[in-house]
Coordinates of C-alpha atoms and ligand atoms in Angstrom, one line a residue:
M1 CA 218.5 2.5 33.7
L2 CA 217.4 0.0 36.3
S3 CA 213.6 -0.7 36.3
K4 CA 211.8 -1.5 39.5
K5 CA 208.8 -3.6 40.3
V6 CA 205.6 -1.6 40.5
D7 CA 203.4 -1.8 43.7
L8 CA 200.1 -3.1 42.3
S9 CA 198.0 -1.9 45.3
T10 CA 198.7 1.8 44.3
K11 CA 197.8 1.3 40.6
K12 CA 194.8 3.5 39.6
E13 CA 191.7 2.5 37.7
S14 CA 192.7 4.8 34.8
E15 CA 195.9 2.8 34.3
T16 CA 194.0 -0.4 33.6
E17 CA 191.9 0.9 30.7
H18 CA 192.9 -2.0 28.5
T19 CA 189.4 -3.4 28.6
T20 CA 186.0 -2.1 27.4
T21 CA 183.7 -0.2 29.6
Y22 CA 181.9 -3.4 30.5
G23 CA 185.1 -5.1 31.8
R24 CA 185.5 -2.6 34.6
R25 CA 184.5 -3.3 38.2
Y26 CA 181.4 -1.0 38.1
F27 CA 179.8 -3.6 35.8
G28 CA 180.3 -6.5 38.1
E29 CA 178.8 -4.8 41.2
P30 CA 175.3 -3.5 42.1
V31 CA 174.8 0.2 41.3
P32 CA 174.2 2.6 44.3
K33 CA 170.5 2.9 44.6
Y34 CA 169.3 4.5 47.8
V35 CA 172.4 5.9 49.5
M36 CA 174.6 8.4 47.8
P37 CA 177.9 6.6 47.2
D38 CA 181.0 8.0 49.1
D39 CA 183.0 8.2 45.9
G40 CA 182.1 8.6 42.2
M41 CA 182.9 6.6 39.1
P42 CA 184.2 7.5 35.7
A43 CA 181.8 9.4 33.5
R44 CA 181.8 6.7 30.9
A45 CA 180.8 4.1 33.4
A46 CA 178.0 6.2 34.9
Y47 CA 176.7 7.1 31.5
Q48 CA 176.6 3.5 30.3
L49 CA 175.0 2.1 33.5
I50 CA 172.1 4.6 33.3
H51 CA 171.8 4.4 29.5
D52 CA 171.5 0.7 29.6
E53 CA 168.9 0.7 32.5
L54 CA 166.8 3.2 30.5
N55 CA 166.6 0.7 27.6
L56 CA 163.8 -0.8 29.7
D57 CA 161.7 2.2 29.0
G58 CA 159.3 2.0 26.1
N59 CA 160.3 3.3 22.7
P60 CA 158.9 6.8 22.4
S61 CA 158.3 6.4 18.7
L62 CA 156.1 3.4 19.3
N63 CA 154.3 5.2 22.1
L64 CA 150.8 5.9 20.9
A65 CA 149.6 6.7 24.5
S66 CA 151.1 10.1 24.7
F67 CA 150.3 13.4 22.9
V68 CA 153.7 14.7 23.7
T69 CA 156.3 15.2 20.9
T70 CA 158.7 12.4 20.3
W71 CA 160.6 13.8 17.3
M72 CA 162.1 17.1 16.3
E73 CA 164.5 18.2 13.6
P74 CA 168.2 18.0 14.3
E75 CA 168.5 21.8 14.0
A76 CA 165.9 22.1 16.8
T77 CA 167.7 19.6 18.9
L78 CA 170.9 21.6 18.3
L79 CA 169.3 24.8 19.5
I80 CA 167.9 23.0 22.5
A81 CA 171.3 21.7 23.4
E82 CA 172.9 25.1 22.9
N83 CA 170.5 26.8 25.3
L84 CA 170.3 24.1 28.0
D85 CA 172.4 26.2 30.3
K86 CA 170.2 29.3 30.3
N87 CA 167.8 29.8 33.2
Y88 CA 164.7 31.4 31.6
V89 CA 164.1 33.5 34.7
D90 CA 167.3 35.4 34.4
N91 CA 165.6 37.9 32.0
D92 CA 168.3 40.5 32.6
E93 CA 171.1 38.1 31.6
Y94 CA 169.3 36.5 28.8
P95 CA 167.2 39.2 27.4
Q96 CA 166.9 37.7 24.0
T97 CA 165.0 34.6 25.4
T98 CA 162.5 36.9 26.8
V99 CA 162.1 38.7 23.5
I100 CA 161.6 35.3 21.8
Q101 CA 158.9 34.4 24.4
E102 CA 157.1 37.6 23.6
R103 CA 157.2 36.9 19.9
V104 CA 155.7 33.5 20.4
V105 CA 152.9 34.9 22.6
N106 CA 152.2 37.5 19.9
M107 CA 152.0 34.9 17.2
L108 CA 149.7 32.7 19.3
A109 CA 147.4 35.6 20.3
R110 CA 147.0 36.3 16.6
L111 CA 146.7 32.7 15.7
F112 CA 143.9 32.5 18.2
N113 CA 142.3 35.5 16.6
A114 CA 142.6 37.9 19.5
P115 CA 140.9 41.2 18.4
E116 CA 143.5 43.8 17.5
D117 CA 142.0 46.3 19.9
C118 CA 142.6 43.9 22.8
E119 CA 145.9 44.0 24.7
S120 CA 146.5 40.3 24.9
V121 CA 149.0 39.0 27.4
G122 CA 150.5 35.6 27.8
T123 CA 153.3 33.5 29.2
A124 CA 155.2 30.4 28.5
T125 CA 154.6 27.7 31.2
I126 CA 155.9 24.2 31.9
G127 CA 152.9 22.7 30.2
S128 CA 149.2 23.2 29.9
S129 CA 148.7 22.2 33.6
E130 CA 150.6 25.3 34.8
A131 CA 148.8 27.4 32.3
I132 CA 145.4 26.1 33.5
M133 CA 146.2 26.7 37.1
L134 CA 147.3 30.3 36.3
A135 CA 144.1 30.9 34.3
V136 CA 141.9 29.5 37.2
L137 CA 143.7 31.9 39.6
A138 CA 143.2 34.9 37.3
H139 CA 139.5 34.2 36.9
K140 CA 139.1 33.6 40.6
W141 CA 140.7 36.9 41.5
T142 CA 138.7 38.8 38.8
W143 CA 135.5 37.3 40.1
R144 CA 136.4 38.1 43.7
K145 CA 137.4 41.7 43.0
R146 CA 134.1 42.2 41.2
R147 CA 132.1 40.7 44.0
Q148 CA 133.9 42.8 46.6
A149 CA 133.3 46.0 44.6
E150 CA 129.6 45.1 44.6
A151 CA 129.7 44.3 48.3
K152 CA 128.6 40.7 47.7
P153 CA 129.8 37.6 49.4
C154 CA 132.8 35.9 47.8
D155 CA 133.4 32.9 49.9
N156 CA 131.9 30.3 47.6
P157 CA 133.4 30.4 44.2
N158 CA 132.7 27.5 41.7
I159 CA 133.9 26.4 38.3
V160 CA 131.9 24.5 35.8
M161 CA 133.1 21.9 33.3
G162 CA 132.3 18.5 31.9
A163 CA 133.7 15.2 33.2
D164 CA 135.7 15.0 30.0
V165 CA 138.3 17.5 31.3
H166 CA 141.9 16.6 32.0
T167 CA 142.7 15.7 35.6
V168 CA 144.5 19.0 36.1
W169 CA 141.1 20.8 36.3
E170 CA 140.1 18.8 39.3
K171 CA 143.5 19.4 40.8
S172 CA 143.3 23.2 40.2
A173 CA 139.9 23.4 41.8
R174 CA 141.1 21.6 44.9
Y175 CA 144.4 23.4 45.2
F176 CA 142.8 26.8 44.8
D177 CA 139.7 26.1 46.8
V178 CA 137.1 26.5 44.2
E179 CA 134.0 24.2 44.2
L180 CA 134.1 21.9 41.2
K181 CA 130.9 21.5 39.4
L182 CA 131.6 18.5 37.2
I183 CA 129.0 17.6 34.7
P184 CA 128.7 13.9 33.8
L185 CA 129.2 13.1 30.2
Q186 CA 126.5 12.7 27.6
E187 CA 126.1 9.1 26.6
D188 CA 127.4 8.3 23.1
T189 CA 129.0 11.7 22.5
Y190 CA 131.2 11.6 25.6
I191 CA 131.3 15.4 25.8
V192 CA 129.4 18.1 27.8
S193 CA 126.3 19.9 26.4
A194 CA 125.5 23.7 26.7
D195 CA 122.2 22.8 28.3
E196 CA 123.9 21.0 31.1
V197 CA 126.3 23.9 31.6
A198 CA 123.3 26.3 31.7
K199 CA 121.9 24.4 34.7
E200 CA 125.1 24.7 36.7
V201 CA 126.3 28.3 36.3
D202 CA 125.4 30.9 38.8
E203 CA 126.6 34.2 40.2
N204 CA 129.5 32.4 42.0
T205 CA 130.9 30.8 38.8
I206 CA 134.4 32.1 38.3
C207 CA 134.7 30.5 34.9
V208 CA 133.5 27.7 32.6
A209 CA 136.0 25.4 31.0
A210 CA 135.5 23.7 27.7
V211 CA 137.9 21.3 25.9
L212 CA 139.1 21.5 22.4
G213 CA 140.1 17.9 22.0
T214 CA 139.6 15.8 25.1
T215 CA 142.3 13.4 26.3
F216 CA 139.7 10.6 26.4
T217 CA 138.3 10.6 22.9
G218 CA 139.8 13.6 21.2
Q219 CA 136.4 15.2 20.8
M220 CA 135.5 18.8 21.3
D221 CA 133.0 20.3 23.7
P222 CA 130.4 22.6 22.0
I223 CA 132.5 25.7 22.6
K224 CA 130.5 28.1 20.5
E225 CA 127.2 26.9 22.0
I226 CA 128.6 27.4 25.5
N227 CA 129.9 30.8 24.5
D228 CA 126.4 31.8 23.2
L229 CA 124.8 30.5 26.4
L230 CA 127.2 32.7 28.5
V231 CA 126.6 35.7 26.3
D232 CA 122.9 35.2 27.0
V233 CA 123.5 34.7 30.7
K234 CA 125.4 38.0 30.8
K235 CA 122.5 39.8 29.1
T236 CA 119.7 38.3 31.1
K237 CA 121.2 37.8 34.5
G238 CA 124.2 40.2 34.5
W239 CA 126.8 37.5 35.3
D240 CA 129.8 38.0 33.2
I241 CA 131.3 34.5 33.2
P242 CA 134.5 33.9 31.3
L243 CA 135.0 30.8 29.1
H244 CA 138.4 29.2 29.2
V245 CA 139.3 27.0 26.3
D246 CA 141.5 24.1 27.2
G247 CA 143.3 23.8 23.8
A248 CA 146.2 21.6 25.2
S249 CA 146.0 19.6 22.0
G250 CA 143.5 21.2 19.8
A251 CA 144.8 24.8 19.9
F252 CA 147.7 23.8 17.7
V253 CA 145.5 21.7 15.4
A254 CA 142.2 23.5 14.7
P255 CA 143.8 26.8 13.4
F256 CA 145.6 24.8 10.7
V257 CA 143.1 22.1 9.9
D258 CA 139.9 24.0 10.3
P259 CA 140.6 27.8 10.4
D260 CA 136.9 28.6 10.1
L261 CA 135.9 26.7 13.2
E262 CA 135.0 29.3 15.9
W263 CA 136.4 28.2 19.2
D264 CA 138.9 31.0 20.1
F265 CA 139.0 34.7 20.9
R266 CA 136.5 35.4 18.1
L267 CA 134.0 34.3 20.7
E268 CA 132.9 37.0 23.1
Q269 CA 133.2 35.1 26.4
V270 CA 136.4 33.2 25.6
K271 CA 138.9 35.1 27.8
S272 CA 141.8 32.7 28.1
I273 CA 143.3 29.8 26.2
N274 CA 146.0 27.3 27.1
A275 CA 148.0 25.2 24.6
S276 CA 150.7 22.6 25.1
G277 CA 153.7 23.5 23.0
H278 CA 154.9 20.0 23.6
K279 CA 151.8 18.4 22.1
Y280 CA 150.9 19.5 18.6
G281 CA 153.1 22.6 19.0
L282 CA 155.6 19.9 18.1
V283 CA 158.2 20.7 20.8
Y284 CA 159.8 18.3 23.2
P285 CA 158.5 18.6 26.8
G286 CA 158.0 20.7 28.8
I287 CA 156.4 23.8 27.3
G288 CA 152.9 25.2 27.5
W289 CA 151.3 28.5 26.8
L290 CA 148.7 30.7 28.4
V291 CA 147.1 33.5 26.5
M292 CA 144.7 35.9 28.0
K293 CA 142.5 37.8 25.6
D294 CA 143.1 41.2 27.4
K295 CA 145.3 42.4 30.1
N296 CA 142.2 43.3 32.1
D297 CA 141.5 39.5 32.4
L298 CA 144.6 39.1 34.5
P299 CA 144.4 41.0 37.8
E300 CA 147.6 43.0 38.2
E301 CA 148.1 41.9 41.8
L302 CA 148.9 38.4 40.4
V303 CA 151.7 39.7 38.2
F304 CA 154.9 40.0 40.2
R305 CA 157.4 42.7 39.4
I306 CA 160.6 41.3 40.6
T307 CA 163.8 43.2 41.0
Y308 CA 166.4 40.6 40.5
L309 CA 170.0 40.4 39.2
G310 CA 169.9 44.0 38.1
G311 CA 166.7 44.5 36.3
E312 CA 162.9 44.6 36.8
M313 CA 160.8 41.8 35.3
T314 CA 157.2 40.9 35.3
N315 CA 156.4 37.3 36.2
Y316 CA 153.2 35.3 36.2
S317 CA 154.1 31.7 37.0
L318 CA 153.9 29.0 39.6
N319 CA 157.6 28.2 39.7
F320 CA 160.7 30.4 39.3
S321 CA 163.6 28.8 37.5
K322 CA 163.2 26.8 34.3
N323 CA 164.9 25.9 31.1
S324 CA 164.8 28.3 28.2
S325 CA 165.3 25.7 25.5
P326 CA 161.7 24.7 24.9
I327 CA 160.7 28.4 24.4
I328 CA 163.4 28.8 21.8
A329 CA 162.4 25.5 20.2
Q330 CA 158.8 26.7 19.9
Y331 CA 160.0 29.8 18.1
Y332 CA 162.2 27.7 15.8
N333 CA 159.1 25.6 14.8
F334 CA 157.1 28.8 14.1
I335 CA 159.6 30.4 11.8
R336 CA 160.8 27.1 10.3
L337 CA 157.4 25.8 9.5
G338 CA 155.1 28.8 9.2
K339 CA 151.4 28.2 9.0
S340 CA 151.7 26.2 5.8
G341 CA 154.3 23.9 7.4
Y342 CA 152.1 23.2 10.4
A343 CA 149.1 22.7 8.1
D344 CA 151.0 20.1 6.1
I345 CA 152.1 18.2 9.2
M346 CA 148.6 18.3 10.7
T347 CA 147.0 17.2 7.5
N348 CA 149.3 14.2 7.3
M349 CA 148.6 13.3 10.9
M350 CA 144.8 13.7 10.3
S351 CA 144.8 11.6 7.1
N352 CA 146.9 8.9 8.7
S353 CA 144.6 8.7 11.7
H354 CA 141.5 8.6 9.4
Y355 CA 143.1 5.9 7.3
L356 CA 143.8 3.8 10.5
A357 CA 140.3 4.4 11.8
E358 CA 138.7 3.3 8.5
K359 CA 140.8 0.2 8.1
L360 CA 139.9 -0.9 11.7
R361 CA 136.3 0.0 11.2
D362 CA 136.1 -2.0 7.9
T363 CA 137.1 -5.2 9.7
G364 CA 133.7 -5.0 11.4
K365 CA 135.4 -5.7 14.8
F366 CA 135.8 -2.2 16.2
E367 CA 133.5 0.7 16.8
I368 CA 135.4 4.0 16.3
I369 CA 134.1 6.4 19.0
N370 CA 135.7 9.7 18.0
K371 CA 133.2 10.7 15.4
Q372 CA 134.3 14.3 15.2
K373 CA 137.6 14.8 13.5
T374 CA 139.1 17.2 16.0
L375 CA 142.4 15.5 16.7
P376 CA 144.6 13.0 14.9
L377 CA 143.8 10.0 17.0
V378 CA 141.7 6.8 17.0
A379 CA 139.6 5.9 20.0
L380 CA 137.8 2.6 19.7
R381 CA 135.9 0.0 21.5
L382 CA 135.5 -3.7 20.7
K383 CA 132.3 -5.0 19.1
D384 CA 131.2 -8.1 20.8
A385 CA 134.6 -9.8 21.3
A386 CA 135.2 -12.4 23.9
F387 CA 138.1 -10.5 25.3
T388 CA 138.8 -6.9 26.4
V389 CA 140.7 -3.9 25.1
F390 CA 142.9 -4.3 28.1
Q391 CA 144.0 -7.8 26.8
L392 CA 144.5 -6.4 23.3
S393 CA 146.6 -3.5 24.7
K394 CA 148.8 -6.0 26.6
M395 CA 149.3 -8.2 23.6
L396 CA 150.4 -5.2 21.5
R397 CA 152.9 -4.3 24.2
Q398 CA 154.7 -7.6 23.5
K399 CA 155.4 -6.2 20.1
G400 CA 156.7 -2.9 21.5
W401 CA 153.5 -0.9 20.7
I402 CA 152.3 1.2 23.6
V403 CA 148.6 1.6 23.1
P404 CA 146.6 2.5 26.3
A405 CA 143.2 1.1 27.3
Y406 CA 141.0 2.7 29.9
Y407 CA 137.5 3.3 31.1
L408 CA 135.8 6.6 30.2
P409 CA 134.7 9.1 32.9
E410 CA 131.4 9.4 34.8
N411 CA 128.3 8.4 32.9
A412 CA 130.3 6.3 30.5
Q413 CA 132.4 4.5 33.1
D414 CA 131.5 1.1 31.6
V415 CA 132.9 2.0 28.3
A416 CA 136.4 0.6 27.8
V417 CA 138.3 2.2 25.0
M418 CA 141.7 1.9 23.4
R419 CA 143.3 5.0 22.0
M420 CA 146.0 5.6 19.5
V421 CA 147.5 9.1 19.1
I422 CA 149.0 9.7 15.7
K423 CA 151.9 12.0 15.9
E424 CA 154.2 13.7 13.4
N425 CA 156.6 10.9 13.1
F426 CA 154.0 8.2 12.6
S427 CA 154.0 7.7 8.9
R428 CA 151.5 5.8 6.7
D429 CA 154.0 2.9 6.7
M430 CA 153.9 2.8 10.5
V431 CA 150.1 2.8 10.4
E432 CA 150.2 -0.2 8.2
L433 CA 152.5 -2.1 10.5
L434 CA 150.4 -1.2 13.5
F435 CA 147.2 -2.3 11.8
S436 CA 148.6 -5.6 10.9
D437 CA 149.9 -6.2 14.5
I438 CA 146.5 -5.2 15.9
M439 CA 144.8 -7.7 13.7
Q440 CA 147.3 -10.4 14.5
A441 CA 146.9 -9.7 18.3
Y442 CA 143.1 -9.8 17.8
H443 CA 143.1 -13.1 16.1
S444 CA 145.4 -14.8 18.5
L445 CA 143.2 -13.5 21.4
E446 CA 140.2 -14.8 19.5
L447 CA 141.8 -18.2 19.2
S448 CA 142.9 -18.5 22.8
E449 CA 139.4 -17.5 23.9
A450 CA 137.9 -20.1 21.7
E451 CA 140.3 -22.7 23.0
R452 CA 139.4 -21.7 26.6
E453 CA 135.8 -22.1 25.9
E454 CA 136.2 -25.5 24.4
R455 CA 138.3 -26.6 27.3
A456 CA 135.6 -25.3 29.6
K457 CA 133.1 -27.4 27.8
G458 CA 135.3 -30.4 28.4
K459 CA 135.7 -31.2 24.7
K460 CA 139.4 -31.4 25.2
N461 CA 141.2 -33.6 27.5
L462 CA 143.1 -31.2 29.7
S463 CA 145.8 -33.7 30.6
L464 CA 146.7 -33.9 26.9
L465 CA 147.4 -30.2 26.8
Y466 CA 150.1 -30.2 29.4
Ligands
LIG501 C1 147.6 17.2 28.1 C2 146.4 17.9 28.5 C3 146.5 18.7 29.7 C4 147.7 18.8 30.5 O1 148.7 19.4 29.8 P1 150.3 19.3 30.1 O2 150.8 20.1 29.0 O3 150.6 17.8 30.0 O4 150.5 19.9 31.4 C5 145.3 19.4 30.0 N1 144.2 19.4 29.2 C6 144.1 18.6 28.1 C7 142.9 18.6 27.3 C8 145.2 17.8 27.7 O5 145.2 17.1 26.6

């Protein structure tokens, strides 16, 4: 047979795959950034371009800034991948996912010691933020219905909390038009006190929020004292003010580490609790939980009964569609680990964080500011150093460690702290490595500060240095 010369201009990309991915034209040209390209590119090329760009992100396992889970077992990851294509809201099509959510809510209500004669209700959310917004709405509606029934004005609701709350509380108050009564922190303890709460509550208070493990220092508000105060207010003044516990982190720690600590539905005025499944619930983001002690704490007008795709479902959420996987992964952890498994993991995290705190304290250079052992983290400030935690944090970043430094909220806004969250996959060995890098960074900052001072004194001839 006679062969003929091929016209090169019609030759397709796929026919020149003799080179590696990087030899292809997509890697010698800028990537489309702000205008959707007219044509696509091979999957392999798109994957590699984005994969490589994301290498600039920090390494999640060295990220001590976030409370959010950075490791799960391969079997959990498999379940997550298998269910990525299920929209949670299609209850009728995926009834088993709804059943699984219900099991988790049941387990949580009991873990939080809901009395058996209460009909607790709850829902999965995207995170604690959505759960908190839903709780604020429920309490606002309950308060308003009660005021209307009593023919009293209901145009001025307020919510009371300490300045140690997460930013979502301020956001919720603003979004849902509730006056925010934010109590400045107590010096030295960096939490709120029941006495301060007592001064702020009134007949228009829809709810008091208390934190089980603040994001700033990991400490706990005096939840039981605030509850007792609210019980007293109910008796003496007749105002039935619910207490919401923000257990974003702590609600998955306290039940396993300190089961006798009374912070949950055992307390009379605690009517709602949120928890972040993606923090110490040990699930990848985004999953949170809201549990209401009793269905009466959730006004029925807020629960939507939707007829959709063939069935009726009840829905209490801010958004509609979402992924089912994190809910399934939460259930996986519950049955895989059980209470004893969670307790073992929490105990390791606590002991590794104590170990790090003690080692740092023993150097005499740091003051550990989370005196209560509520969460596995270390929050510290520098003891008379010539440099700041911000410089230390920056220096650690050069090694790959992500350790945040920040100022505390109102009343303690001059206190600069550095905080390290110890997660499941942060072993004792990692603690040792981190400690040694902190000390190395500390000494090199000390040296460069000393050098700077000497230079300022003119002892060194600057021209010799350059
Ligand atoms: C993380 C956190 C939140 C917000 O939770 P998300 O799950 O990130 O939405 C709220 N409150 C506290 C105390 C937190 O630690």
